[in-house]
mmCIF file of C-alpha atoms in Angstrom:
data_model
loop_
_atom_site.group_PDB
_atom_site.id
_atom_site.type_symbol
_atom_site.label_atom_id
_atom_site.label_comp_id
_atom_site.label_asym_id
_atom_site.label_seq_id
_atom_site.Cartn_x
_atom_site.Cartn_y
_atom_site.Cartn_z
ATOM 1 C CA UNK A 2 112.151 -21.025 -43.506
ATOM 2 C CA UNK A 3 112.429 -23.862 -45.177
ATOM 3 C CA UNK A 4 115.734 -26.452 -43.693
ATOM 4 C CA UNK A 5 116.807 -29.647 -43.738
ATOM 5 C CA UNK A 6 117.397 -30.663 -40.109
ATOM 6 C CA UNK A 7 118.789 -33.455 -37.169
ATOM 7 C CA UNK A 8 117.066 -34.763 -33.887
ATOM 8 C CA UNK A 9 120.136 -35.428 -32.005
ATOM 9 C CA UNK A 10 123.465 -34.072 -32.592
ATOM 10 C CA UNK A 11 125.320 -36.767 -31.112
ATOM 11 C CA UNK A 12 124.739 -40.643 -30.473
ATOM 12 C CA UNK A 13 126.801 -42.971 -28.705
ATOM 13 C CA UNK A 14 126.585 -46.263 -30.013
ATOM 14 C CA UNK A 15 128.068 -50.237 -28.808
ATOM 15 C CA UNK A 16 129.714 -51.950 -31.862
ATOM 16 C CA UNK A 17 127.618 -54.452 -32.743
ATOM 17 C CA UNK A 18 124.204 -52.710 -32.494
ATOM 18 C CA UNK A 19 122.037 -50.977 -34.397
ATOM 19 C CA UNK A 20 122.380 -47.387 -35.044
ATOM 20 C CA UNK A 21 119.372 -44.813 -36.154
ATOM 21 C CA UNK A 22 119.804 -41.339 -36.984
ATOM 22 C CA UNK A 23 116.862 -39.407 -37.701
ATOM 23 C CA UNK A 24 116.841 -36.287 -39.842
ATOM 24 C CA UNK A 25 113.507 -33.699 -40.135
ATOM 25 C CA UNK A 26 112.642 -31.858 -43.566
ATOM 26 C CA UNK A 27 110.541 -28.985 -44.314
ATOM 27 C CA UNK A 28 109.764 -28.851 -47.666
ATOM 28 C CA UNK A 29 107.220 -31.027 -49.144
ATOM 29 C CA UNK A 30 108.367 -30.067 -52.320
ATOM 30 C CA UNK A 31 111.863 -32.003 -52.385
ATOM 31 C CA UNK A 32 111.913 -35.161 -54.700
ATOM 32 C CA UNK A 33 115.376 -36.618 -53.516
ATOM 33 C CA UNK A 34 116.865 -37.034 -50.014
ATOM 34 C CA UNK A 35 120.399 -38.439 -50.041
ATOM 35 C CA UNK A 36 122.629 -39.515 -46.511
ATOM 36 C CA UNK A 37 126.419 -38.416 -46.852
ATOM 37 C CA UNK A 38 129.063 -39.907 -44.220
ATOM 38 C CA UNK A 39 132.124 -37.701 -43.407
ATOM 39 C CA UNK A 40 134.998 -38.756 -41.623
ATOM 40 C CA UNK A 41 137.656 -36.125 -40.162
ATOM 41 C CA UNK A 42 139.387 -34.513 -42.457
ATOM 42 C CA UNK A 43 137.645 -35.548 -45.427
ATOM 43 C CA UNK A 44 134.853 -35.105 -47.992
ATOM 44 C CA UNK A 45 131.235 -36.157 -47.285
ATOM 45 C CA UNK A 46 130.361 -39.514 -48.903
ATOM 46 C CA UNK A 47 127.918 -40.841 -50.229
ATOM 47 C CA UNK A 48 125.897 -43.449 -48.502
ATOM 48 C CA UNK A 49 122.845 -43.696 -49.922
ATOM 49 C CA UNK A 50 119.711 -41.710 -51.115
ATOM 50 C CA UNK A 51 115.948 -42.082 -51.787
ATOM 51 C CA UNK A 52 113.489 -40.651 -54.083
ATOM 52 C CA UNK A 53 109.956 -39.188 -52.379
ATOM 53 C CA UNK A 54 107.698 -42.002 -54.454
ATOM 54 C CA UNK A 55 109.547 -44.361 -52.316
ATOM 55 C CA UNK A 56 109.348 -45.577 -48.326
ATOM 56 C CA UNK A 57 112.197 -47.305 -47.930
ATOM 57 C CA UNK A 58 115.382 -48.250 -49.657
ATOM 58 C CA UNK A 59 117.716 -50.526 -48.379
ATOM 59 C CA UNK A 60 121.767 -50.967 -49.309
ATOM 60 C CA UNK A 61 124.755 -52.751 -47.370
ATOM 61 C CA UNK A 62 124.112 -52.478 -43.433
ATOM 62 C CA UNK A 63 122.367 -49.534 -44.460
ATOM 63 C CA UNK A 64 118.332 -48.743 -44.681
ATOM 64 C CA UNK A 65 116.910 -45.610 -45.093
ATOM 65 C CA UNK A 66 113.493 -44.798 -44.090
ATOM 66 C CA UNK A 67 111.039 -41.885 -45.606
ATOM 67 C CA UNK A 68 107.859 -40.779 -44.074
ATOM 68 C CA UNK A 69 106.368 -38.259 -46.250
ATOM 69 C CA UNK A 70 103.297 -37.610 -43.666
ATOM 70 C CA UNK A 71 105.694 -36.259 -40.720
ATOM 71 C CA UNK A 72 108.449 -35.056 -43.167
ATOM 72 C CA UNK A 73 111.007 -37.327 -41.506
ATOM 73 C CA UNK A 74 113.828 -39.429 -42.943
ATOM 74 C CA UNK A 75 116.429 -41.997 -40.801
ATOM 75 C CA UNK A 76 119.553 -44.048 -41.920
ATOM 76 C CA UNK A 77 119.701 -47.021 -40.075
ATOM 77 C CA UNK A 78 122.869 -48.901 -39.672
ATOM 78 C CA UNK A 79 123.212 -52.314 -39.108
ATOM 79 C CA UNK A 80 125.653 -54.186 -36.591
ATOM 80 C CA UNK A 81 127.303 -51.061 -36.506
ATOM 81 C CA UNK A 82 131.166 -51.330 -36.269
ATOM 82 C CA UNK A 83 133.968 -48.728 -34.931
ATOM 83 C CA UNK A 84 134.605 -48.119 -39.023
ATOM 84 C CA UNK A 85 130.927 -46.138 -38.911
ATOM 85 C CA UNK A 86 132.408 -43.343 -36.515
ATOM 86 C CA UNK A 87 131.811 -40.252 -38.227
ATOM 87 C CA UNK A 88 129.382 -37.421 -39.036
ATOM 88 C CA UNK A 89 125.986 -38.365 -40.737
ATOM 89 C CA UNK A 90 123.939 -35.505 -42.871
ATOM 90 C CA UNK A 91 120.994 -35.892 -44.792
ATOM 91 C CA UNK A 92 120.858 -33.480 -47.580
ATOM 92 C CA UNK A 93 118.059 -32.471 -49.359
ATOM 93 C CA UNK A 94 118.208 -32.658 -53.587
ATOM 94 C CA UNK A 95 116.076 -29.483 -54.397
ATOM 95 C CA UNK A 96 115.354 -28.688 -57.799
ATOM 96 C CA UNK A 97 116.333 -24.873 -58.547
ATOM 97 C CA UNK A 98 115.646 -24.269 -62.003
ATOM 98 C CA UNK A 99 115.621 -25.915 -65.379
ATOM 99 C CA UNK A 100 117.939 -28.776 -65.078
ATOM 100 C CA UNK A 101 119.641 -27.934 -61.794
ATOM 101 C CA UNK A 102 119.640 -29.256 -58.086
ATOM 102 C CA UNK A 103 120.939 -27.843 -55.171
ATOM 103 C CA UNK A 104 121.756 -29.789 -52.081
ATOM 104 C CA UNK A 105 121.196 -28.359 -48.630
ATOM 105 C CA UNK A 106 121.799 -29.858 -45.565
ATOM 106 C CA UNK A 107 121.406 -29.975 -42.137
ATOM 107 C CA UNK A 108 124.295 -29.471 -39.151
ATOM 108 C CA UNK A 109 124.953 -33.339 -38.983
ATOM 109 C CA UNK A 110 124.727 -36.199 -36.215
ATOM 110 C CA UNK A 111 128.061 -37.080 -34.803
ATOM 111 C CA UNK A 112 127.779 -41.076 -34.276
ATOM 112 C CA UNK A 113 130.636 -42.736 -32.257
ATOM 113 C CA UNK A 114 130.889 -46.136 -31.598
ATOM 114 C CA UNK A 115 132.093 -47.743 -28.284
ATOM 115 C CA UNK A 116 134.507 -51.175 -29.084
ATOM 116 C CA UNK B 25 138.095 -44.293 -62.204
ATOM 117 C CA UNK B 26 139.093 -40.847 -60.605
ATOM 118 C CA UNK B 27 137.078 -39.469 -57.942
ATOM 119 C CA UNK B 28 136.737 -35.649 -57.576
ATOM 120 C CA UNK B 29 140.079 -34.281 -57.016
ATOM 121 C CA UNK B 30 140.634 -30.730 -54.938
ATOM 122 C CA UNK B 31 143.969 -29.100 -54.579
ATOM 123 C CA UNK B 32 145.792 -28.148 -52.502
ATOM 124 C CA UNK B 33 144.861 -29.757 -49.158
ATOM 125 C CA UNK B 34 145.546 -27.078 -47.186
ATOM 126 C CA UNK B 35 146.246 -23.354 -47.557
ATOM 127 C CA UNK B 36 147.101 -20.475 -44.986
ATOM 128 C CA UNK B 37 146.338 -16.761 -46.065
ATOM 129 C CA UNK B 38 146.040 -13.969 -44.295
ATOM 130 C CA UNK B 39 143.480 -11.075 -44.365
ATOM 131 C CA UNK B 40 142.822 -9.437 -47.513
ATOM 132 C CA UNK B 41 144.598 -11.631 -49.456
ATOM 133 C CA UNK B 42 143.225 -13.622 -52.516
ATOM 134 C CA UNK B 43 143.082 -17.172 -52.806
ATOM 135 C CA UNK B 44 142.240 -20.357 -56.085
ATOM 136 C CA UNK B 45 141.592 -23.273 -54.910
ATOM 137 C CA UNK B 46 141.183 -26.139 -57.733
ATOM 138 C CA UNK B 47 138.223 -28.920 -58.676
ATOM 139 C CA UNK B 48 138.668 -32.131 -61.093
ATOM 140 C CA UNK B 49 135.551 -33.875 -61.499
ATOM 141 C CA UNK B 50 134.464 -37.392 -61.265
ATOM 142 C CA UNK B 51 135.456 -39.197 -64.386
ATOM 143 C CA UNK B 52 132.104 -38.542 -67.035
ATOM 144 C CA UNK B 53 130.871 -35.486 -64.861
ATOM 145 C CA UNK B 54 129.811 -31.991 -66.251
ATOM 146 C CA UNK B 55 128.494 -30.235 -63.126
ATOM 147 C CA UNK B 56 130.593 -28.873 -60.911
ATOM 148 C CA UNK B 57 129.320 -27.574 -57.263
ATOM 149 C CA UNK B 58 131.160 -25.684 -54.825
ATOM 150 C CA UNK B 59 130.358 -25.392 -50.814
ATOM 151 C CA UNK B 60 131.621 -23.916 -48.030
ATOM 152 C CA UNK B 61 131.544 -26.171 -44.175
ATOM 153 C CA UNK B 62 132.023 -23.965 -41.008
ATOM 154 C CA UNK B 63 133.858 -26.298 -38.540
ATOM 155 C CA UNK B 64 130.600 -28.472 -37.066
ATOM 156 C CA UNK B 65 128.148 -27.261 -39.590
ATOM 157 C CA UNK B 66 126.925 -28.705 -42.975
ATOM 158 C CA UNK B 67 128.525 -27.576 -46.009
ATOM 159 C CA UNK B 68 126.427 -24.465 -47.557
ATOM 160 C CA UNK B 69 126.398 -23.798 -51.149
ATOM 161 C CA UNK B 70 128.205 -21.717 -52.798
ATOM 162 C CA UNK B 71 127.619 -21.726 -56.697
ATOM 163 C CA UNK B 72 127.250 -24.212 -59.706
ATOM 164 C CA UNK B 73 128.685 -24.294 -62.769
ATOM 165 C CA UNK B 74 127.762 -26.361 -66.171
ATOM 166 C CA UNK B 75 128.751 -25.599 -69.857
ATOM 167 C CA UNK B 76 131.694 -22.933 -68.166
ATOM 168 C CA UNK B 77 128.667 -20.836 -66.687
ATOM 169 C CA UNK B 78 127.087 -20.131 -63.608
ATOM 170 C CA UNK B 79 124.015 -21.463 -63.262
ATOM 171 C CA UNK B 80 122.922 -21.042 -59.758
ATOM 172 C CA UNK B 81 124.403 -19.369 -56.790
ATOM 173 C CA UNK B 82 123.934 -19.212 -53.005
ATOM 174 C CA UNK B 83 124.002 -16.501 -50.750
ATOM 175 C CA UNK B 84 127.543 -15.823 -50.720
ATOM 176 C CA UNK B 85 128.574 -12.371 -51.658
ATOM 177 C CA UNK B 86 130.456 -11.287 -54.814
ATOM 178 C CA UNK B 87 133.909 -11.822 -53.102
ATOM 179 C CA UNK B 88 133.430 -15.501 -54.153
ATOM 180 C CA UNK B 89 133.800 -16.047 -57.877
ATOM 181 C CA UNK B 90 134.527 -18.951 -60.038
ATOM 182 C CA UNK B 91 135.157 -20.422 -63.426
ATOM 183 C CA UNK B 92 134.834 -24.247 -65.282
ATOM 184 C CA UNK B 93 136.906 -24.793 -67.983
ATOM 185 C CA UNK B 94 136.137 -26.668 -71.061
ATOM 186 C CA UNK B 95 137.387 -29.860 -69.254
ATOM 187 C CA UNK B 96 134.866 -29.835 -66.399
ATOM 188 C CA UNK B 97 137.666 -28.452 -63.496
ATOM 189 C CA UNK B 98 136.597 -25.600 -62.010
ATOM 190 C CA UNK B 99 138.260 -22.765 -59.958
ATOM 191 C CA UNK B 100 136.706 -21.042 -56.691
ATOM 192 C CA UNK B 101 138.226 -17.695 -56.250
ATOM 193 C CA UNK B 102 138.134 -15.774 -52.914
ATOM 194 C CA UNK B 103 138.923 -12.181 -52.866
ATOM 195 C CA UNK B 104 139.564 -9.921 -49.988
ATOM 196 C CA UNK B 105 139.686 -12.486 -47.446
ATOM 197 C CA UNK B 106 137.816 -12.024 -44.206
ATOM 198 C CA UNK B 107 138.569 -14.260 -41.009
ATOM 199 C CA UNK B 108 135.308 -15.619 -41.208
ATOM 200 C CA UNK B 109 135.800 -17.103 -45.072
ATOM 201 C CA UNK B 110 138.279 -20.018 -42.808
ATOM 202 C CA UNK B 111 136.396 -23.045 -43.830
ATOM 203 C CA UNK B 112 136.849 -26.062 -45.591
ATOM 204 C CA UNK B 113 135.766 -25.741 -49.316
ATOM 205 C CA UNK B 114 134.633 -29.039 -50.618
ATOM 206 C CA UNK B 115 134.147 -29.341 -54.477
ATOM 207 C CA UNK B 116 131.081 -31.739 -56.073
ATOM 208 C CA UNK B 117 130.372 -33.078 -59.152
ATOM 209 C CA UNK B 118 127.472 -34.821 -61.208
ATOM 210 C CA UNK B 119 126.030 -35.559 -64.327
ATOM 211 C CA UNK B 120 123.441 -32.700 -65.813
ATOM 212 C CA UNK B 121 120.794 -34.823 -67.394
ATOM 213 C CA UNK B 122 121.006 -37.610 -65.074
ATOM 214 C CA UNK B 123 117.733 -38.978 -62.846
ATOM 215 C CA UNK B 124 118.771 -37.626 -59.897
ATOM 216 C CA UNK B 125 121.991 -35.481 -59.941
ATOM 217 C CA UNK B 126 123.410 -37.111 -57.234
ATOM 218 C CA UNK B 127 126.815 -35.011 -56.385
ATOM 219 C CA UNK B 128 130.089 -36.616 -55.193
ATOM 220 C CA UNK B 129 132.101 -34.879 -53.528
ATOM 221 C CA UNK B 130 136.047 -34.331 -53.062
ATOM 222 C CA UNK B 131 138.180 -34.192 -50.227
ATOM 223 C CA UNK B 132 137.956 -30.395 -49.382
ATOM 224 C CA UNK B 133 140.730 -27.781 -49.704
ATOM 225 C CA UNK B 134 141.331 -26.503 -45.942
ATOM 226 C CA UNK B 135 141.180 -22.659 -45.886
ATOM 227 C CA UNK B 136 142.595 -21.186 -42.554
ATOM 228 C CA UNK B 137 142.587 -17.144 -42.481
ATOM 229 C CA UNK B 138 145.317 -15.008 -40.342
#
């Protein structure tokens, strides 16, 4: 069926390096691809998000990456500090009727970052 | 500027109970989505609501009900609560009519099940 989904579950990082997290989509159909963070114990945030008429979008320490060909997305994170430890999801914006989206995403990347 | 505001934070039933839990939008918001996250899983939809109606719903069953008021908050109701319905319920909001929806999301409403 169709999913939004993650390479690696888990990724180990040094502070000070650069992370990537890598996220695999099914549906050629979706228009809008968005990256939450979400720290224990709280709400997913937003990070940052990309339409599918675009390749790349960059924000602050943050770049995310869309290849349409493979159906694959990453977040890339820049000198990555302890701050970044958390759970990454990419979420899919699917449109489900006149006017409405609906979000699904996949089971997450934990990313921890070594001082 | 508010974000999205859930109460409470955390709430302990036990089986077959009923449970509210409670969603204030983002300041300017209209659409309010709820999900439910599994510990280690993504959140999975539950319903949307816009202009106090449902307007879409995931595959929860009817046990799970809600309601937006003319302010935008929003209720999730649980009834006859199951073990498995422990979760945390996070609430999301965004603008209908916007470019691209995007949804923000509150801090969650911790739902443990005896």
């Amino acid at each position: 069926g169709e999913s939004v989904g993650l390479h690696l579950p888990t990724l180990s990082v040094q502070e000070g390096d650069n992370s990537i997290i890598n996220c695999a989509y099914s549906n050629s159909a979706s228009d809008y691809f968005i990256w939450y963070k979400q720290e224990s114990g709280k709400g997913p945030q937003f990070i940052i998000d990309i339409r599918s008429n675009m390749d790349k979008r960059q924000g602050q320490r943050v770049t995310v990456l869309l290849n349409k060909t493979v159906k694959h997305l990453s977040l890339q994170i820049a000198a990555t500090q302890p701050g970044d430890s958390a759970v990454y999801f990419c979420a899919e914006n699917r449109r489900s009727g006149a006017g409405s989206y609906q979000l699904t995403f996949g089971k997450g990347t934990k990313l921890s970052v070594i001082p | 500027d508010a974000g999205v505001t859930q109460s409470p934070t955390h709430l302990i039933k036990t089986r077959g109970q009923q449970v509210t839990l409670r969603c204030s939008p983002k300041s300017g918001h209209d659409t309010v989505s709820w999900y439910q996250q599994a510990l280690g899983q993504g959140p999975q939809f539950i319903f949307q609501y816009y202009e106090e109606e449902e307007r879409q719903r995931g595959n929860f069953p009817d046990r799970f009900s809600g309601h937006q008021f003319p302010n935008y908050s929003s209720e999730l109701n649980v009834n006859a609560l199951l073990l498995g319905d422990s979760a945390l319920y996070l609430c999301a909001s965004s603008l209908a009519g916007s470019v691209l929806y995007t949804q923000y999301f509150g801090p969650g409403t911790r739902l443990t099940v005896l």
